[in-house]
PDB file of C-alpha atoms in Angstrom:
ATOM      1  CA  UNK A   1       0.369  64.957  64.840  1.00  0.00           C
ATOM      2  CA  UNK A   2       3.982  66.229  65.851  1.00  0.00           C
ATOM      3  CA  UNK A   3       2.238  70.143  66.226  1.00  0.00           C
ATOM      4  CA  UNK A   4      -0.370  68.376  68.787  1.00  0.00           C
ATOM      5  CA  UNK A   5       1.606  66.439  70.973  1.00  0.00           C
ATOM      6  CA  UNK A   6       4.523  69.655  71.494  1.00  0.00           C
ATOM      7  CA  UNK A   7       1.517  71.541  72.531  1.00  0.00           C
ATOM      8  CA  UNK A   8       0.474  68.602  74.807  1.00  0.00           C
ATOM      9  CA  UNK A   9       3.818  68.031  76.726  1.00  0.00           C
ATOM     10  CA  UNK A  10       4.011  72.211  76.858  1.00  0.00           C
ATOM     11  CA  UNK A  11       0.643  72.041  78.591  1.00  0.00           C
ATOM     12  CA  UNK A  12       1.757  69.211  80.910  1.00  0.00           C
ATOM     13  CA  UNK A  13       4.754  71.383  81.907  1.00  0.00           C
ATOM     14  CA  UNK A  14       3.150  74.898  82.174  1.00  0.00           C
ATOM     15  CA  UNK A  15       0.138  73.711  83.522  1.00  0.00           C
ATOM     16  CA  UNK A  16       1.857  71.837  85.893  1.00  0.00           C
ATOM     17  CA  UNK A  17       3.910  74.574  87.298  1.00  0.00           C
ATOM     18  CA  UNK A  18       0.695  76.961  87.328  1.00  0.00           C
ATOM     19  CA  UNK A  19      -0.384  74.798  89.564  1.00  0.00           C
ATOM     20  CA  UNK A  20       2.166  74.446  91.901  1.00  0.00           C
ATOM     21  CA  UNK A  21       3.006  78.144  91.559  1.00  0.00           C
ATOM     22  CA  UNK A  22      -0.644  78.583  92.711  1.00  0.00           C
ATOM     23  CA  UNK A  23      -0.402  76.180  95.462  1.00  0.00           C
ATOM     24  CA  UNK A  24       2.276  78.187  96.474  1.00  0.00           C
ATOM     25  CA  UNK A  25       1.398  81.526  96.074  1.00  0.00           C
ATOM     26  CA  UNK A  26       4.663  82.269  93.999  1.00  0.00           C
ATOM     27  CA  UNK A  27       5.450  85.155  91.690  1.00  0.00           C
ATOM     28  CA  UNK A  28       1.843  87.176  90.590  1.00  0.00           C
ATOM     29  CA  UNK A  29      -0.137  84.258  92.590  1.00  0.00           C
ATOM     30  CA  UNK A  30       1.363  85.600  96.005  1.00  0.00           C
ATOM     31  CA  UNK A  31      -2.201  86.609  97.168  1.00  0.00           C
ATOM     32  CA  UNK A  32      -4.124  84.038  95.798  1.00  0.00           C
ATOM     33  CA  UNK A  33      -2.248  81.259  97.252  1.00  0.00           C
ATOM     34  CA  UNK A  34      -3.921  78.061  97.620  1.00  0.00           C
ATOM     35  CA  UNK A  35      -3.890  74.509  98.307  1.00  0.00           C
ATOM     36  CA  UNK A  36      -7.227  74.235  95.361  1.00  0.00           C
ATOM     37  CA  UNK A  37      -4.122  74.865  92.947  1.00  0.00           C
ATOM     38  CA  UNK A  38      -3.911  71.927  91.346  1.00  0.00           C
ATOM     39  CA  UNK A  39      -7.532  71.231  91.319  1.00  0.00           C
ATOM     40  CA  UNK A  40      -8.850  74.825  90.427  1.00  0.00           C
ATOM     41  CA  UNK A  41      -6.269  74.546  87.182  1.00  0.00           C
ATOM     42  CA  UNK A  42      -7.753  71.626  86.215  1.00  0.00           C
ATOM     43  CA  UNK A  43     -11.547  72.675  86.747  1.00  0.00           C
ATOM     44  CA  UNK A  44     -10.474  76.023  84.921  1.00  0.00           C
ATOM     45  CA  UNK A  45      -8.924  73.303  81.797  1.00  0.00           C
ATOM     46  CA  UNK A  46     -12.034  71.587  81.684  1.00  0.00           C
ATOM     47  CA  UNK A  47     -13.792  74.934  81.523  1.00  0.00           C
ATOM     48  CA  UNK A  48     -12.012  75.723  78.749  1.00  0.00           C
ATOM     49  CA  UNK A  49     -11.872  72.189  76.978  1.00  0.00           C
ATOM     50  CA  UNK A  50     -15.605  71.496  76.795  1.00  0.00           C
ATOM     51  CA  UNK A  51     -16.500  74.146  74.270  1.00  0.00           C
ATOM     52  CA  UNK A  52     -13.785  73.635  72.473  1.00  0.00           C
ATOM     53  CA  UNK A  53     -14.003  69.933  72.159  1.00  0.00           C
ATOM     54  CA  UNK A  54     -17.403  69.769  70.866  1.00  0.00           C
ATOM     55  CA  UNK A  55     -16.875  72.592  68.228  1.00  0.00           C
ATOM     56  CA  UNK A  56     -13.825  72.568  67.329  1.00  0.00           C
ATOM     57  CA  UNK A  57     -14.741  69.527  64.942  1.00  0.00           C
ATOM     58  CA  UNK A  58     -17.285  71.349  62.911  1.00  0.00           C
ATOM     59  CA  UNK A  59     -13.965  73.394  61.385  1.00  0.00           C
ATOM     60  CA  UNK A  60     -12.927  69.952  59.626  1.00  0.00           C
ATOM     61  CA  UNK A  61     -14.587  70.258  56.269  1.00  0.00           C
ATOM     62  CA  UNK A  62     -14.276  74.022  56.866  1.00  0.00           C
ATOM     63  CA  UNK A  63     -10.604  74.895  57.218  1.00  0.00           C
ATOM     64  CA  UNK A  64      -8.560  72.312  57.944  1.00  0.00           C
ATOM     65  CA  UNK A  65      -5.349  74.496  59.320  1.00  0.00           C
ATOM     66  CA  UNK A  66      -7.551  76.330  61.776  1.00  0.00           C
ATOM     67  CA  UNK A  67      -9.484  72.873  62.630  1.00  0.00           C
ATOM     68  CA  UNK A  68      -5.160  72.024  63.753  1.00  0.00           C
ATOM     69  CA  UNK A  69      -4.684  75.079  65.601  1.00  0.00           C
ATOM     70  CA  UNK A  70      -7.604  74.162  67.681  1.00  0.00           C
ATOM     71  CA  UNK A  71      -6.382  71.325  68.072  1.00  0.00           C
ATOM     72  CA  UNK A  72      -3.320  72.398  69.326  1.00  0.00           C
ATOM     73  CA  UNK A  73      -5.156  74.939  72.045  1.00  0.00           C
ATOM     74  CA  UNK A  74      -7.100  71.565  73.028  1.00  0.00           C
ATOM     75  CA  UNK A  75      -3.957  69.557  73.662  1.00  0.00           C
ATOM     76  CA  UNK A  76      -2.353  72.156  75.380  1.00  0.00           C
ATOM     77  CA  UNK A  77      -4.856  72.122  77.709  1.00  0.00           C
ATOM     78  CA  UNK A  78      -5.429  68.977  78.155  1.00  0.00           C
ATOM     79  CA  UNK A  79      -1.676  68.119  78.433  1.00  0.00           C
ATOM     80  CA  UNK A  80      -1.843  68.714  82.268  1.00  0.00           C
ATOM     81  CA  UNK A  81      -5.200  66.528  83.218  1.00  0.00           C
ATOM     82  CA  UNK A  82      -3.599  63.432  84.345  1.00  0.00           C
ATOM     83  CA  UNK A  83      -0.702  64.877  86.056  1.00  0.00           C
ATOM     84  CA  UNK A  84      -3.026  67.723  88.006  1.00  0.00           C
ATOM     85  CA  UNK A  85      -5.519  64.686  88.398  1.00  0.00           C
ATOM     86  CA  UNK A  86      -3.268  62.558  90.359  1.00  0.00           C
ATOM     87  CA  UNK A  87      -1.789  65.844  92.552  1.00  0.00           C
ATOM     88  CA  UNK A  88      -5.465  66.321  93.279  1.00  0.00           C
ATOM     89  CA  UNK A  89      -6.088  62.193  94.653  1.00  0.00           C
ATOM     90  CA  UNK A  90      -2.454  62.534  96.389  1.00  0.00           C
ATOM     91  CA  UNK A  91      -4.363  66.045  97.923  1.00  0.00           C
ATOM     92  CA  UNK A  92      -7.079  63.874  99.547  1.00  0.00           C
ATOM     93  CA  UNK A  93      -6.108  60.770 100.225  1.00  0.00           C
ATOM     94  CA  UNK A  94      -3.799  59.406 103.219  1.00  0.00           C
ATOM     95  CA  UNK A  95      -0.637  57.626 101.651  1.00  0.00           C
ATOM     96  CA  UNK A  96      -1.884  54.025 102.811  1.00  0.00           C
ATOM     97  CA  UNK A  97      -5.122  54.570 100.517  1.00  0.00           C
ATOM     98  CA  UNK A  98      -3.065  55.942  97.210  1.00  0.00           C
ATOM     99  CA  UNK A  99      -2.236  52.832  95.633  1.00  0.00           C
ATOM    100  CA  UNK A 100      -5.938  51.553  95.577  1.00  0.00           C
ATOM    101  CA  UNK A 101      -7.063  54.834  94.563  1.00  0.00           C
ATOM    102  CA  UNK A 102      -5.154  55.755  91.487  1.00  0.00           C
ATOM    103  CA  UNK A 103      -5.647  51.601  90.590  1.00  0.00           C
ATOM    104  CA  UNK A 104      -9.506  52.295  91.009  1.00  0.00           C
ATOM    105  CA  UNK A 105      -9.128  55.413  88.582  1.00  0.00           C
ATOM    106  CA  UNK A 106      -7.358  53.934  86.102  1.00  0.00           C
ATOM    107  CA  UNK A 107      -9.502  50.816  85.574  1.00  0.00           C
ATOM    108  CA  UNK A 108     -12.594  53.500  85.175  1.00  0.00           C
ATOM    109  CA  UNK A 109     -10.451  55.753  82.494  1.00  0.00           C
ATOM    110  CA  UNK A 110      -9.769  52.379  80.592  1.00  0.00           C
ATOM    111  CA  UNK A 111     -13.208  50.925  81.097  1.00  0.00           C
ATOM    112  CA  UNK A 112     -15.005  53.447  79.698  1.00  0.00           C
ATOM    113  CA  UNK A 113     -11.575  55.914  77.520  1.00  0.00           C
ATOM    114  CA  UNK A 114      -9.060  54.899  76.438  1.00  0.00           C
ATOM    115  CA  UNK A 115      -9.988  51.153  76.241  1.00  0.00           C
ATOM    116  CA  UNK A 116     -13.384  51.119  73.998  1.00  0.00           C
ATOM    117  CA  UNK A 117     -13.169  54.088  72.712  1.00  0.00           C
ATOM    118  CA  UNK A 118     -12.303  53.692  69.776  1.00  0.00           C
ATOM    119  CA  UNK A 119     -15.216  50.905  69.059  1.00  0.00           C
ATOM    120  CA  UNK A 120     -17.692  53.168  70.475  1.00  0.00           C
ATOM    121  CA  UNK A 121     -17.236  55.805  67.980  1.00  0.00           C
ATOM    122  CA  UNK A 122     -16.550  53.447  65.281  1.00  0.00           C
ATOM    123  CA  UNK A 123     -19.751  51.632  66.284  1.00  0.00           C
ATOM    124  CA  UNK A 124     -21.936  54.961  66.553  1.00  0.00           C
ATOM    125  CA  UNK A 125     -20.489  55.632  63.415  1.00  0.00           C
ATOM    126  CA  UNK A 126     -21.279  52.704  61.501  1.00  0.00           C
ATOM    127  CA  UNK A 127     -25.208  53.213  62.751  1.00  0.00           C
ATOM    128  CA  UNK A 128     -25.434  57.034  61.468  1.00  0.00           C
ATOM    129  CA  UNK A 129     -24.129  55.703  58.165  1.00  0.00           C
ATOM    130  CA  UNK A 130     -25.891  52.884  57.633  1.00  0.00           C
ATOM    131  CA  UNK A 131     -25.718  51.375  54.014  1.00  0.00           C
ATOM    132  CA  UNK A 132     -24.230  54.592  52.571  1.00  0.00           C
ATOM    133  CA  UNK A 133     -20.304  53.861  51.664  1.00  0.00           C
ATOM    134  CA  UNK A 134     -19.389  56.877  50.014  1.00  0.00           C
ATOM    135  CA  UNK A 135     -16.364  59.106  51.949  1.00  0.00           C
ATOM    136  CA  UNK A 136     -18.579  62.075  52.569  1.00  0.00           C
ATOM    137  CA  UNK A 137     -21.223  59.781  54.355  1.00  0.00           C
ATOM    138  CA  UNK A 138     -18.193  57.987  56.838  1.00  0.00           C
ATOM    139  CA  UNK A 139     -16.634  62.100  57.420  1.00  0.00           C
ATOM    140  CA  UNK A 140     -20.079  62.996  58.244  1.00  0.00           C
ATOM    141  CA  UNK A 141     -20.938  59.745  60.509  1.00  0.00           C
ATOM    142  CA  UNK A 142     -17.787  60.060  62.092  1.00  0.00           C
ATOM    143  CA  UNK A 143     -18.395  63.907  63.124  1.00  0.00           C
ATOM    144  CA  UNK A 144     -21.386  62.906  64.808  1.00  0.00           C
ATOM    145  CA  UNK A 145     -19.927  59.933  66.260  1.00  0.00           C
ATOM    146  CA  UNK A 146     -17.206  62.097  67.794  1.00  0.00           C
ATOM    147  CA  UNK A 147     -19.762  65.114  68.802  1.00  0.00           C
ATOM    148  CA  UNK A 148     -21.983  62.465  71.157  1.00  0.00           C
ATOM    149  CA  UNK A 149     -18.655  60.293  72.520  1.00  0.00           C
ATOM    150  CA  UNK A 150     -17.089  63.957  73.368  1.00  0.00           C
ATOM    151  CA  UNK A 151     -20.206  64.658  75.748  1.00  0.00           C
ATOM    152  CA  UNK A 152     -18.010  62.443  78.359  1.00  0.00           C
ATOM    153  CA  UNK A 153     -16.347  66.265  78.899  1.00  0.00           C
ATOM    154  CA  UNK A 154     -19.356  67.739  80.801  1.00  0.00           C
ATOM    155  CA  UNK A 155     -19.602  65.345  83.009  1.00  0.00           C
ATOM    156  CA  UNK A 156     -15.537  65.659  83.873  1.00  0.00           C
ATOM    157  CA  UNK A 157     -16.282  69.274  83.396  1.00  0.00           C
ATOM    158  CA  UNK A 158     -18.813  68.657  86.753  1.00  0.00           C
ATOM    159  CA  UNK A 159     -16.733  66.206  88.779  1.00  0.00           C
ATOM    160  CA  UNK A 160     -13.801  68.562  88.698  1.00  0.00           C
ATOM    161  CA  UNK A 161     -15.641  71.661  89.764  1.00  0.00           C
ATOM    162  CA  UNK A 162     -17.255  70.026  92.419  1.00  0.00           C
ATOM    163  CA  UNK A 163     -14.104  68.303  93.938  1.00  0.00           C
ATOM    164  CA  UNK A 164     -12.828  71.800  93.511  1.00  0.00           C
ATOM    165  CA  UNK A 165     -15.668  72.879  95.461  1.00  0.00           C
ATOM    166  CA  UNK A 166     -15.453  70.299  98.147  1.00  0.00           C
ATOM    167  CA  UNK A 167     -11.694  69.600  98.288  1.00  0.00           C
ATOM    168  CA  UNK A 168     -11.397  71.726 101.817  1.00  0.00           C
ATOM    169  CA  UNK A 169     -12.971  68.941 104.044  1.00  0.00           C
ATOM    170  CA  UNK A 170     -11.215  66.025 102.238  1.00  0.00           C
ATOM    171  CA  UNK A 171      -8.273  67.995 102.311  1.00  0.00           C
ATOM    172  CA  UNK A 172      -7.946  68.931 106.255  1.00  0.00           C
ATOM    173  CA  UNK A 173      -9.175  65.358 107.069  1.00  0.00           C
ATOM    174  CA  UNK A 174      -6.149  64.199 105.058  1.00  0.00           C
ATOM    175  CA  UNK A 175      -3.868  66.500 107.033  1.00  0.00           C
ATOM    176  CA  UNK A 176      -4.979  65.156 109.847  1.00  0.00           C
ATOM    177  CA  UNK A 177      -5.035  61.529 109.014  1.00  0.00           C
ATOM    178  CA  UNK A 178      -1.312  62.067 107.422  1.00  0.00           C
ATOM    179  CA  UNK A 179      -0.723  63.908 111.245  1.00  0.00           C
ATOM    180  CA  UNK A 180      -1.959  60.899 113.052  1.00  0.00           C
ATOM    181  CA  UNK A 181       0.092  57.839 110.974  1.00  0.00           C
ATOM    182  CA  UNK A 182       3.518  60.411 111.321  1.00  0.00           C
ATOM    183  CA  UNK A 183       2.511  59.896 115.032  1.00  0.00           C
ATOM    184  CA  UNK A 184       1.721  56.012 114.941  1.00  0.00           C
ATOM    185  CA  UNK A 185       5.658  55.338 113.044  1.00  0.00           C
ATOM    186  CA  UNK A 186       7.338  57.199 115.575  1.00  0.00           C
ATOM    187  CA  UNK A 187       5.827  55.489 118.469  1.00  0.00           C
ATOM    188  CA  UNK A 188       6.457  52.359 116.524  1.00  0.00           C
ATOM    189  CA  UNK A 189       9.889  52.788 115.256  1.00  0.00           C
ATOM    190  CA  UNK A 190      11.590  55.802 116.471  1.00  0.00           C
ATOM    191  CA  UNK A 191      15.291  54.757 115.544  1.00  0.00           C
ATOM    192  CA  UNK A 192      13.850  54.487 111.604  1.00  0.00           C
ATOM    193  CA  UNK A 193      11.672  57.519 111.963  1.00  0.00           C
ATOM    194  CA  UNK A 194      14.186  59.637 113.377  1.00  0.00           C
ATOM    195  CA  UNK A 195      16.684  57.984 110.263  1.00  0.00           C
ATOM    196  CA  UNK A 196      14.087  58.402 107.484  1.00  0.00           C
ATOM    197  CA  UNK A 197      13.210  62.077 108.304  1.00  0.00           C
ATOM    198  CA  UNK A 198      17.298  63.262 108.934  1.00  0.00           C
ATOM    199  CA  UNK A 199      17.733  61.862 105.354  1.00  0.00           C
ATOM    200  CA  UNK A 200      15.365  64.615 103.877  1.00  0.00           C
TER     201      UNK A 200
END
C-alpha cells in the first residue's frame, strides 16, 4: 500500500512537470513545444495504463511481488490523471464556465468511479461465484470482476486521444473568448483592471 501510493504522488509530480515542460518547450522538449502538453501526457498515460490494467491482475496467483511492481508502474502513471485532467478543462474552457465544468466532471467520476465502484465489482463478483464459498472461488470471481469493471480504461483511453486530437479548435476559441472578457473588465472597470493586473 505505502510502495503504491509513493509511486502515485511521484507520478503526480513528474508527470505534472512533463507536462508543463512540454507545454513549454523546456529543456530536451525545446522543439516539440506545445500547448497539447498536458493533454498528449495524459493520452500517452492512458496508452500505457490500459494494457497494463487489464493484465497486470493475472500475475496475482502467479507472483505476487511482480503483481506489486506492476502495480507500482500503474500508479505512477496514473498519479498525474486528475491533475493533467483538470489543466486540460482549464485549456478549453473560458474562466466563467470552469466552475460548472469541473462540478459536471466530478459528479460523472463519482456516479459511475469512485462512488459504486466498489458494489459493482462486489456485485459482479458475487454472480461469477454463485453458491461456491470456498477462497479460491471469491480470488477467482473477484479477478473477473475486476478484468470487466477495468474495461472503463478504453473508453478513457478514447476520450483522451480524441480531445488530444481536437483540443486546437477548443483551444483558440478559448483564447479568444478569454481575449474578449479581458476586453469587457477593462471597459467596465478600468481603475480595478488596471489594479488587478499591476499586482501580478
Amino acid at each position: 500500500m505505502l510502495m503504491t501510493m509513493v509511486a502515485g504522488i511521484a507520478g503526480n509530480t513528474l508527470l505534472t512537470a512533463l507536462a508543463e515542460a512540454w507545454k513549454q518547450g523546456r529543456g530536451p522538449l525545446r522543439r516539440i513545444k506545445t500547448y497539447r502538453g498536458s493533454a498528449a501526457t495524459l493520452a500517452l498515460c492512458f496508452l500505457l495504463v490500459a494494457p497494463i490494467t487489464y493484465f497486470y491482475q493475472l500475475l496475482v496467483k502467479e507472483e505476487v511481488w511482480i503483481y506489486i511492481g506492476v502495480q507500482c508502474v500503474n500508479s505512477f502513471l496514473g498519479g498525474g490523471v486528475f491533475v493533467l485532467a483538470t489543466d486540460v478543462m482549464y485549456s478549453v474552457t473560458t474562466k466563467d464556465r470552469r466552475a460548472t465544468t469541473i462540478m459536471y466532471c466530478y459528479l460523472v467520476e463519482h456516479f459511475i468511479g469512485d462512488g459504486p465502484g466498489p458494489y459493482i465489482a462486489g456485485a459482479i463478483a458475487d454472480a461469477y461465484r454463485g453458491d461456491d464459498k470456498g477462497p479460491e472461488a471469491e480470488v477467482e470471481a473477484l479477478l473477473k470482476a475486476f478484468r470487466i469493471t477495468n474495461l472503463v480504461v478504453i473508453p478513457a483511453v478514447v476520450f483522451t486521444v480524441l480531445a488530444c486530437f481536437f483540443m486546437p479548435g477548443d483551444y483558440k476559441r478559448n483564447v479568444e473568448a478569454e481575449i474578449l472578457l479581458d476586453e469587457l473588465e477593462k471597459e467596465e472597470d478600468p481603475e480595478g483592471y488596471q489594479e488587478k493586473h499591476k499586482s501580478r
